Amino acid sequence: MKQFYKPRTVFLGGSENVERIGIGGDEPVTIQTMWKEPILDIKENPAHLERIRTQIAELKMLGCDIIRFAVPDMQSAENFIQICKATSMPLVADIHFDYRLALKCLEGPVAAIRINPGNIGSRDRVEAVVNACRDKGAAIRIGVNTGSLPKDLEEKVEKGELSRAVALSETAARECAVFDELDFNQFVVSMKASSVGETIEANEDFASRFDIPLHIGVTEAGPLITGIVKSTLAFSHLLNEGIGSTIRVSLSSAPENEVVTGLEILRECGKRSGGVKLVSCPRCGRLGFDVHGFMERWQNELLSMKKNITVAVMGCVVNGPGEGKHADIGIAGAGNKAIIFKKGQVVKTIDMKDADAEFRKALMEL
């Protein structure tokens, strides 16, 4: 059985107003997501910055710890700096090809820079980014994927001399060697493949050789259902082996869904506790209550609450209280009436039109 290193601790943030977060060591596994829109019009439209700030705050309430932003050009870098100044959440600048974008972002309170040293260019450019991060107290995430293997490793994969997963791990190891030579250890590594098996194998291989914190994720995982399945399989396997210090569930969906999925995976793997736990029935022909509609309206608000409770949303009054008897509070309904129950006991019968308002009132009493 393979033995895996306990990762050292890398710190993100801590400069100016940015929250300081530890990754690795004895720190809890953190949840990341990625901003899904361009950030090009902040100066021309200040309301855009406020909208971004508000959504970041909402993602934080849901359980997100870190957000990554794509920074493809200098205008985006300037706007990213303004976003960093507007929030206390650690933000990561995702940089490809142009090292000058990383240097520009580091003029603001950026928590970390994500680069693939292989596409940044010459050694002196990588060194420039490392030195700027060192001076700023920012971390680096080394990101490699199966689409950017060095030529010699790609040839070995094509000849069947090396698995693609091990080639991915070796690519990351080569990148880490450069950072070691520069005496810089505040970095995290990610090795992402679209295959669950390759993702697991690459991370296992790397964790058996190094004590560097790993950001785990399945890249290009697909739409909501496909992405959740792939991420759950890969993450649960690795997390149960003690591999993975920070996670991102990559979905062709909203950032909120990435965060909620990541939180649920961590809870089921015993890596997070507390908070609101949601249970709901899948709906059937006995439907008396719009479970789907209620959950869509309430999910994010409930998951953002600082309460250690279980909430049940059930489709009918026949089975609702019984099946949800373990819940601290629940709601079900039939016809034009709804019931609110606590620990399986009905505490109130209400008109369906008042369901949301009465549920909120009962929830606040807990």
Short mmCIF file of C-alpha atoms in Angstrom, two decimals:
data_model
loop_
_atom_site.label_atom_id
_atom_site.label_comp_id
_atom_site.label_asym_id
_atom_site.label_seq_id
_atom_site.Cartn_x
_atom_site.Cartn_y
_atom_site.Cartn_z
CA MET A 1 0.00 0.00 0.00
CA LYS A 2 1.36 3.40 -0.98
CA GLN A 3 2.33 5.86 1.72
CA PHE A 4 1.52 9.51 1.16
CA TYR A 5 3.26 12.57 2.58
CA LYS A 6 1.44 14.95 4.89
CA PRO A 7 1.50 18.25 3.00
CA ARG A 8 3.27 21.29 4.39
CA THR A 9 1.27 24.47 4.92
CA VAL A 10 1.06 27.22 2.32
CA PHE A 11 -0.61 30.53 3.15
CA LEU A 12 -2.77 32.66 0.88
CA GLY A 13 -3.76 36.24 1.58
CA GLY A 14 -2.95 38.19 4.70
CA SER A 15 -1.93 41.43 2.96
CA GLU A 16 -3.94 44.63 3.38
CA ASN A 17 -7.57 43.64 4.07
CA VAL A 18 -7.37 40.09 2.68
CA GLU A 19 -8.16 37.15 4.93
CA ARG A 20 -5.22 34.79 5.51
CA ILE A 21 -5.98 31.14 4.70
CA GLY A 22 -3.78 28.11 5.19
CA ILE A 23 -3.70 25.26 2.67
CA GLY A 24 -2.24 21.91 3.71
CA GLY A 25 -0.80 20.85 7.07
CA ASP A 26 -3.57 20.60 9.67
CA GLU A 27 -5.70 23.24 7.96
CA PRO A 28 -9.22 22.23 6.82
CA VAL A 29 -9.68 21.42 3.13
CA THR A 30 -10.67 24.63 1.37
CA ILE A 31 -13.24 25.09 -1.39
CA GLN A 32 -12.53 27.09 -4.54
CA THR A 33 -14.51 28.20 -7.54
CA MET A 34 -13.79 30.29 -10.62
CA TRP A 35 -15.41 33.52 -11.77
CA LYS A 36 -17.23 32.75 -15.01
CA GLU A 37 -17.37 36.15 -16.70
CA PRO A 38 -14.88 38.65 -18.19
CA ILE A 39 -13.87 41.52 -15.90
CA LEU A 40 -13.43 44.27 -18.46
CA ASP A 41 -15.75 47.16 -17.66
CA ILE A 42 -15.25 48.10 -14.01
CA LYS A 43 -13.96 51.65 -14.60
CA GLU A 44 -16.69 52.41 -17.10
CA ASN A 45 -19.38 50.76 -14.98
CA PRO A 46 -18.78 50.98 -11.21
CA ALA A 47 -22.02 49.07 -10.62
CA HIS A 48 -20.31 46.04 -12.14
CA LEU A 49 -17.73 46.06 -9.34
CA GLU A 50 -20.49 46.23 -6.73
CA ARG A 51 -22.26 43.29 -8.35
CA ILE A 52 -19.03 41.27 -8.30
CA ARG A 53 -18.40 42.20 -4.67
CA THR A 54 -21.94 41.17 -3.73
CA GLN A 55 -21.67 37.81 -5.50
CA ILE A 56 -18.29 37.13 -3.87
CA ALA A 57 -19.90 37.76 -0.47
CA GLU A 58 -22.74 35.35 -1.35
CA LEU A 59 -20.27 32.66 -2.44
CA LYS A 60 -18.38 33.12 0.82
CA MET A 61 -21.60 32.64 2.79
CA LEU A 62 -22.21 29.38 0.90
CA GLY A 63 -18.83 28.06 2.01
CA CYS A 64 -16.40 29.23 -0.68
CA ASP A 65 -12.91 30.05 0.58
CA ILE A 66 -11.01 31.12 -2.56
CA ILE A 67 -12.05 32.43 -6.00
CA ARG A 68 -9.91 32.36 -9.14
CA PHE A 69 -10.26 34.96 -11.90
CA ALA A 70 -9.01 34.62 -15.47
CA VAL A 71 -6.72 37.55 -16.31
CA PRO A 72 -6.10 37.44 -20.08
CA ASP A 73 -4.95 41.02 -20.66
CA MET A 74 -3.67 44.15 -18.94
CA GLN A 75 -7.10 45.78 -18.66
CA SER A 76 -8.36 42.69 -16.86
CA ALA A 77 -5.34 42.85 -14.55
CA GLU A 78 -6.13 46.44 -13.60
CA ASN A 79 -9.76 45.54 -12.96
CA PHE A 80 -8.72 42.48 -10.97
CA ILE A 81 -6.70 44.69 -8.62
CA GLN A 82 -9.83 46.75 -7.93
CA ILE A 83 -11.79 43.59 -7.20
CA CYS A 84 -9.09 42.41 -4.78
CA LYS A 85 -9.34 45.72 -2.94
CA ALA A 86 -13.13 45.41 -2.69
CA THR A 87 -13.26 42.08 -0.83
CA SER A 88 -11.54 40.29 2.03
CA MET A 89 -11.77 36.91 0.29
CA PRO A 90 -8.46 35.58 -1.08
CA LEU A 91 -8.50 35.89 -4.87
CA VAL A 92 -6.24 34.10 -7.35
CA ALA A 93 -5.16 35.52 -10.71
CA ASP A 94 -5.13 32.89 -13.45
CA ILE A 95 -2.28 33.77 -15.83
CA HIS A 96 -1.27 32.16 -19.12
CA PHE A 97 1.66 33.04 -21.39
CA ASP A 98 2.34 36.67 -20.38
CA TYR A 99 4.28 36.89 -17.11
CA ARG A 100 3.80 40.67 -17.11
CA LEU A 101 0.13 40.14 -16.25
CA ALA A 102 1.18 38.35 -13.07
CA LEU A 103 3.53 41.19 -12.15
CA LYS A 104 0.74 43.72 -12.74
CA CYS A 105 -1.73 41.79 -10.55
CA LEU A 106 0.85 41.67 -7.77
CA GLU A 107 0.65 45.45 -7.53
CA GLY A 108 -2.63 44.84 -5.68
CA PRO A 109 -3.60 42.61 -2.72
CA VAL A 110 -3.76 39.41 -4.77
CA ALA A 111 -3.58 36.25 -2.63
CA ALA A 112 -2.01 33.96 -5.22
CA ILE A 113 -0.98 33.64 -8.85
CA ARG A 114 -1.86 30.56 -10.89
CA ILE A 115 0.68 29.86 -13.62
CA ASN A 116 1.87 27.01 -15.76
CA PRO A 117 5.63 27.71 -15.75
CA GLY A 118 5.92 25.79 -19.01
CA ASN A 119 3.90 28.37 -20.92
CA ILE A 120 5.17 31.48 -19.12
CA GLY A 121 8.43 31.33 -21.06
CA SER A 122 12.06 31.60 -20.07
CA ARG A 123 13.50 30.85 -16.63
CA ASP A 124 14.07 34.54 -15.91
CA ARG A 125 10.34 35.25 -16.40
CA VAL A 126 9.38 32.53 -13.93
CA GLU A 127 11.97 33.90 -11.53
CA ALA A 128 10.52 37.40 -11.88
CA VAL A 129 7.07 36.12 -10.89
CA VAL A 130 8.47 34.10 -7.98
CA ASN A 131 10.44 37.08 -6.64
CA ALA A 132 7.42 39.38 -6.92
CA CYS A 133 5.29 36.85 -5.03
CA ARG A 134 7.98 36.51 -2.39
CA ASP A 135 8.11 40.29 -1.92
CA LYS A 136 4.33 40.56 -1.81
CA GLY A 137 3.76 37.54 0.43
CA ALA A 138 1.59 35.92 -2.25
CA ALA A 139 1.46 32.21 -3.03
CA ILE A 140 1.66 30.44 -6.39
CA ARG A 141 -0.38 27.60 -7.78
CA ILE A 142 1.45 25.51 -10.35
CA GLY A 143 -1.18 24.21 -12.73
CA VAL A 144 -0.46 21.43 -15.21
CA ASN A 145 -2.82 19.30 -17.27
CA THR A 146 -2.70 16.43 -19.71
CA GLY A 147 -2.84 18.78 -22.69
CA SER A 148 0.51 20.42 -21.92
CA LEU A 149 2.99 17.62 -21.27
CA PRO A 150 6.66 18.15 -22.22
CA LYS A 151 7.55 16.62 -25.57
CA ASP A 152 9.77 13.86 -24.16
CA LEU A 153 7.09 12.71 -21.72
CA GLU A 154 4.40 12.88 -24.40
CA GLU A 155 6.52 10.62 -26.60
CA LYS A 156 6.89 8.09 -23.77
CA VAL A 157 3.13 8.11 -23.28
CA GLU A 158 2.55 7.52 -27.00
CA LYS A 159 5.02 4.60 -26.94
CA GLY A 160 3.30 3.07 -23.93
CA GLU A 161 6.39 3.50 -21.74
CA LEU A 162 4.62 5.79 -19.29
CA SER A 163 1.00 6.32 -18.27
CA ARG A 164 -0.41 9.75 -18.96
CA ALA A 165 -1.13 10.16 -15.25
CA VAL A 166 2.47 9.49 -14.21
CA ALA A 167 3.64 11.81 -16.99
CA LEU A 168 1.39 14.47 -15.50
CA SER A 169 2.93 13.92 -12.07
CA GLU A 170 6.45 14.07 -13.50
CA THR A 171 5.64 17.29 -15.33
CA ALA A 172 4.55 18.85 -12.05
CA ALA A 173 7.70 17.54 -10.33
CA ARG A 174 9.88 19.29 -12.94
CA GLU A 175 8.06 22.55 -12.39
CA CYS A 176 8.45 22.23 -8.62
CA ALA A 177 12.20 21.71 -9.03
CA VAL A 178 12.50 25.21 -10.48
CA PHE A 179 10.77 26.70 -7.44
CA ASP A 180 13.01 24.71 -5.12
CA GLU A 181 16.06 26.09 -6.91
CA LEU A 182 14.69 29.58 -6.32
CA ASP A 183 14.19 28.76 -2.61
CA PHE A 184 10.45 29.43 -2.78
CA ASN A 185 8.11 26.99 -1.03
CA GLN A 186 4.81 28.87 -0.86
CA PHE A 187 3.20 27.05 -3.74
CA VAL A 188 0.45 24.54 -4.38
CA VAL A 189 0.27 22.04 -7.25
CA SER A 190 -2.68 20.96 -9.36
CA MET A 191 -2.61 18.12 -11.90
CA LYS A 192 -5.89 17.88 -13.73
CA ALA A 193 -7.22 15.42 -16.26
CA SER A 194 -10.74 14.92 -17.58
CA SER A 195 -10.49 11.25 -16.64
CA VAL A 196 -11.31 10.24 -13.07
CA GLY A 197 -8.77 7.41 -13.16
CA GLU A 198 -5.95 9.60 -14.46
CA THR A 199 -6.74 12.32 -11.92
CA ILE A 200 -6.54 9.81 -9.07
CA GLU A 201 -3.37 8.14 -10.33
CA ALA A 202 -1.53 11.41 -10.95
CA ASN A 203 -2.31 12.80 -7.51
CA GLU A 204 -1.47 9.54 -5.77
CA ASP A 205 1.87 9.35 -7.56
CA PHE A 206 2.76 12.93 -6.68
CA ALA A 207 1.63 12.65 -3.03
CA SER A 208 3.81 9.56 -2.59
CA ARG A 209 6.87 11.64 -3.55
CA PHE A 210 6.35 15.18 -2.21
CA ASP A 211 4.92 17.07 0.76
CA ILE A 212 3.51 19.83 -1.46
CA PRO A 213 -0.19 20.70 -0.95
CA LEU A 214 -2.41 19.53 -3.78
CA HIS A 215 -5.32 21.35 -5.38
CA ILE A 216 -7.50 18.53 -6.72
CA GLY A 217 -10.03 18.70 -9.49
CA VAL A 218 -11.26 16.97 -12.62
CA THR A 219 -10.84 19.39 -15.50
CA GLU A 220 -13.46 19.75 -18.23
CA ALA A 221 -15.68 17.54 -16.09
CA GLY A 222 -18.75 18.51 -18.09
CA PRO A 223 -22.25 19.79 -17.31
CA LEU A 224 -23.88 19.67 -13.89
CA ILE A 225 -24.67 15.96 -13.50
CA THR A 226 -21.64 14.58 -15.35
CA GLY A 227 -19.30 16.94 -13.53
CA ILE A 228 -20.72 16.13 -10.11
CA VAL A 229 -20.39 12.39 -10.72
CA LYS A 230 -16.78 12.62 -11.92
CA SER A 231 -15.73 15.02 -9.18
CA THR A 232 -17.40 13.01 -6.44
CA LEU A 233 -15.70 9.79 -7.52
CA ALA A 234 -12.25 11.36 -7.78
CA PHE A 235 -12.45 13.56 -4.69
CA SER A 236 -13.90 10.96 -2.34
CA HIS A 237 -11.20 8.46 -3.32
CA LEU A 238 -8.36 10.95 -2.84
CA LEU A 239 -9.71 12.69 0.25
CA ASN A 240 -10.22 9.37 2.01
CA GLU A 241 -6.52 8.69 1.39
CA GLY A 242 -5.62 12.05 2.91
CA ILE A 243 -4.78 13.56 -0.48
CA GLY A 244 -6.07 17.01 -1.36
CA SER A 245 -5.70 20.26 0.57
CA THR A 246 -8.03 22.37 -1.55
CA ILE A 247 -10.68 21.46 -4.13
CA ARG A 248 -12.56 22.90 -7.06
CA VAL A 249 -15.54 21.14 -8.64
CA SER A 250 -15.29 22.23 -12.28
CA LEU A 251 -18.79 22.41 -13.74
CA SER A 252 -20.34 23.92 -16.84
CA SER A 253 -22.69 25.59 -14.39
CA ALA A 254 -22.88 28.47 -11.93
CA PRO A 255 -20.12 29.01 -9.34
CA GLU A 256 -22.74 28.51 -6.63
CA ASN A 257 -23.28 24.93 -7.79
CA GLU A 258 -19.53 24.28 -7.71
CA VAL A 259 -19.35 25.50 -4.11
CA VAL A 260 -22.42 23.60 -2.92
CA THR A 261 -21.18 20.39 -4.54
CA GLY A 262 -17.72 20.80 -3.02
CA LEU A 263 -19.20 21.41 0.42
CA GLU A 264 -21.39 18.30 0.22
CA ILE A 265 -18.46 16.15 -0.89
CA LEU A 266 -16.34 17.38 2.01
CA ARG A 267 -19.16 16.72 4.47
CA GLU A 268 -19.76 13.21 3.23
CA CYS A 269 -16.00 12.52 3.40
CA GLY A 270 -15.88 13.79 6.98
CA LYS A 271 -13.77 16.84 6.07
CA ARG A 272 -16.40 19.44 7.04
CA SER A 273 -19.01 19.50 9.78
CA GLY A 274 -21.76 21.81 10.95
CA GLY A 275 -23.97 24.07 8.93
CA VAL A 276 -27.40 23.39 7.47
CA LYS A 277 -27.95 19.89 6.09
CA LEU A 278 -30.68 19.64 3.45
CA VAL A 279 -32.78 16.54 2.78
CA SER A 280 -35.62 16.44 0.28
CA CYS A 281 -37.71 13.82 -1.46
CA PRO A 282 -37.26 13.19 -5.20
CA ARG A 283 -40.97 13.77 -5.91
CA CYS A 284 -43.52 11.25 -7.18
CA GLY A 285 -47.13 10.91 -8.31
CA ARG A 286 -48.36 11.73 -4.79
CA LEU A 287 -46.87 15.20 -5.17
CA GLY A 288 -48.68 17.70 -2.99
CA PHE A 289 -45.90 20.21 -2.50
CA ASP A 290 -43.62 21.85 -5.06
CA VAL A 291 -40.37 20.44 -3.66
CA HIS A 292 -38.27 21.50 -6.64
CA GLY A 293 -39.52 25.08 -6.65
CA PHE A 294 -39.14 25.45 -2.90
CA MET A 295 -35.59 24.09 -2.97
CA GLU A 296 -34.62 26.43 -5.81
CA ARG A 297 -35.87 29.40 -3.81
CA TRP A 298 -34.38 28.36 -0.48
CA GLN A 299 -31.23 26.29 -1.11
CA ASN A 300 -28.61 29.03 -1.18
CA GLU A 301 -30.15 30.95 1.70
CA LEU A 302 -30.36 27.85 3.87
CA LEU A 303 -26.82 26.75 3.11
CA SER A 304 -25.57 30.24 3.96
CA MET A 305 -27.07 30.15 7.47
CA LYS A 306 -24.82 29.66 10.47
CA LYS A 307 -27.06 27.04 12.02
CA ASN A 308 -26.22 23.40 12.75
CA ILE A 309 -29.58 21.97 11.75
CA THR A 310 -31.19 19.52 9.33
CA VAL A 311 -33.99 20.83 7.10
CA ALA A 312 -36.40 18.46 5.31
CA VAL A 313 -38.48 19.45 2.28
CA MET A 314 -40.95 16.67 1.52
CA GLY A 315 -43.47 16.20 -1.27
CA CYS A 316 -46.54 15.04 0.63
CA VAL A 317 -48.06 15.05 4.10
CA VAL A 318 -48.48 11.25 4.02
CA ASN A 319 -44.80 10.41 4.34
CA GLY A 320 -43.22 13.79 4.96
CA PRO A 321 -43.13 14.02 8.77
CA GLY A 322 -42.28 10.33 9.16
CA GLU A 323 -39.49 10.23 6.60
CA GLY A 324 -38.17 13.55 7.84
CA LYS A 325 -38.58 12.85 11.55
CA HIS A 326 -34.87 13.28 12.16
CA ALA A 327 -35.00 16.84 10.80
CA ASP A 328 -35.00 19.84 13.09
CA ILE A 329 -37.54 21.47 10.83
CA GLY A 330 -39.43 20.42 7.72
CA ILE A 331 -42.19 21.41 5.35
CA ALA A 332 -44.65 19.41 3.23
CA GLY A 333 -48.05 20.00 1.71
CA ALA A 334 -51.13 18.88 -0.16
CA GLY A 335 -53.74 20.83 -2.08
CA ASN A 336 -53.94 24.36 -0.75
CA LYS A 337 -52.48 23.49 2.65
CA ALA A 338 -48.91 23.04 3.89
CA ILE A 339 -47.57 21.74 7.16
CA ILE A 340 -44.49 22.65 9.12
CA PHE A 341 -43.05 19.93 11.32
CA LYS A 342 -40.24 19.66 13.82
CA LYS A 343 -38.63 16.33 14.75
CA GLY A 344 -41.47 14.54 12.96
CA GLN A 345 -44.27 16.36 14.81
CA VAL A 346 -46.61 18.72 12.95
CA VAL A 347 -46.45 22.12 14.62
CA LYS A 348 -48.46 24.21 12.17
CA THR A 349 -50.90 23.88 9.29
CA ILE A 350 -50.98 26.86 6.95
CA ASP A 351 -52.32 28.06 3.63
CA MET A 352 -50.00 27.17 0.75
CA LYS A 353 -49.70 30.83 -0.21
CA ASP A 354 -48.17 31.54 3.20
CA ALA A 355 -45.71 28.61 3.08
CA ASP A 356 -42.52 30.62 2.54
CA ALA A 357 -43.34 33.29 5.11
CA GLU A 358 -44.41 30.82 7.79
CA PHE A 359 -41.44 28.56 7.12
CA ARG A 360 -39.10 31.53 7.55
CA LYS A 361 -40.78 32.45 10.83
CA ALA A 362 -40.45 28.89 12.17
CA LEU A 363 -36.86 28.67 10.96
CA MET A 364 -35.87 31.85 12.78
CA GLU A 365 -37.27 30.42 16.03
CA LEU A 366 -34.72 27.58 16.00
#
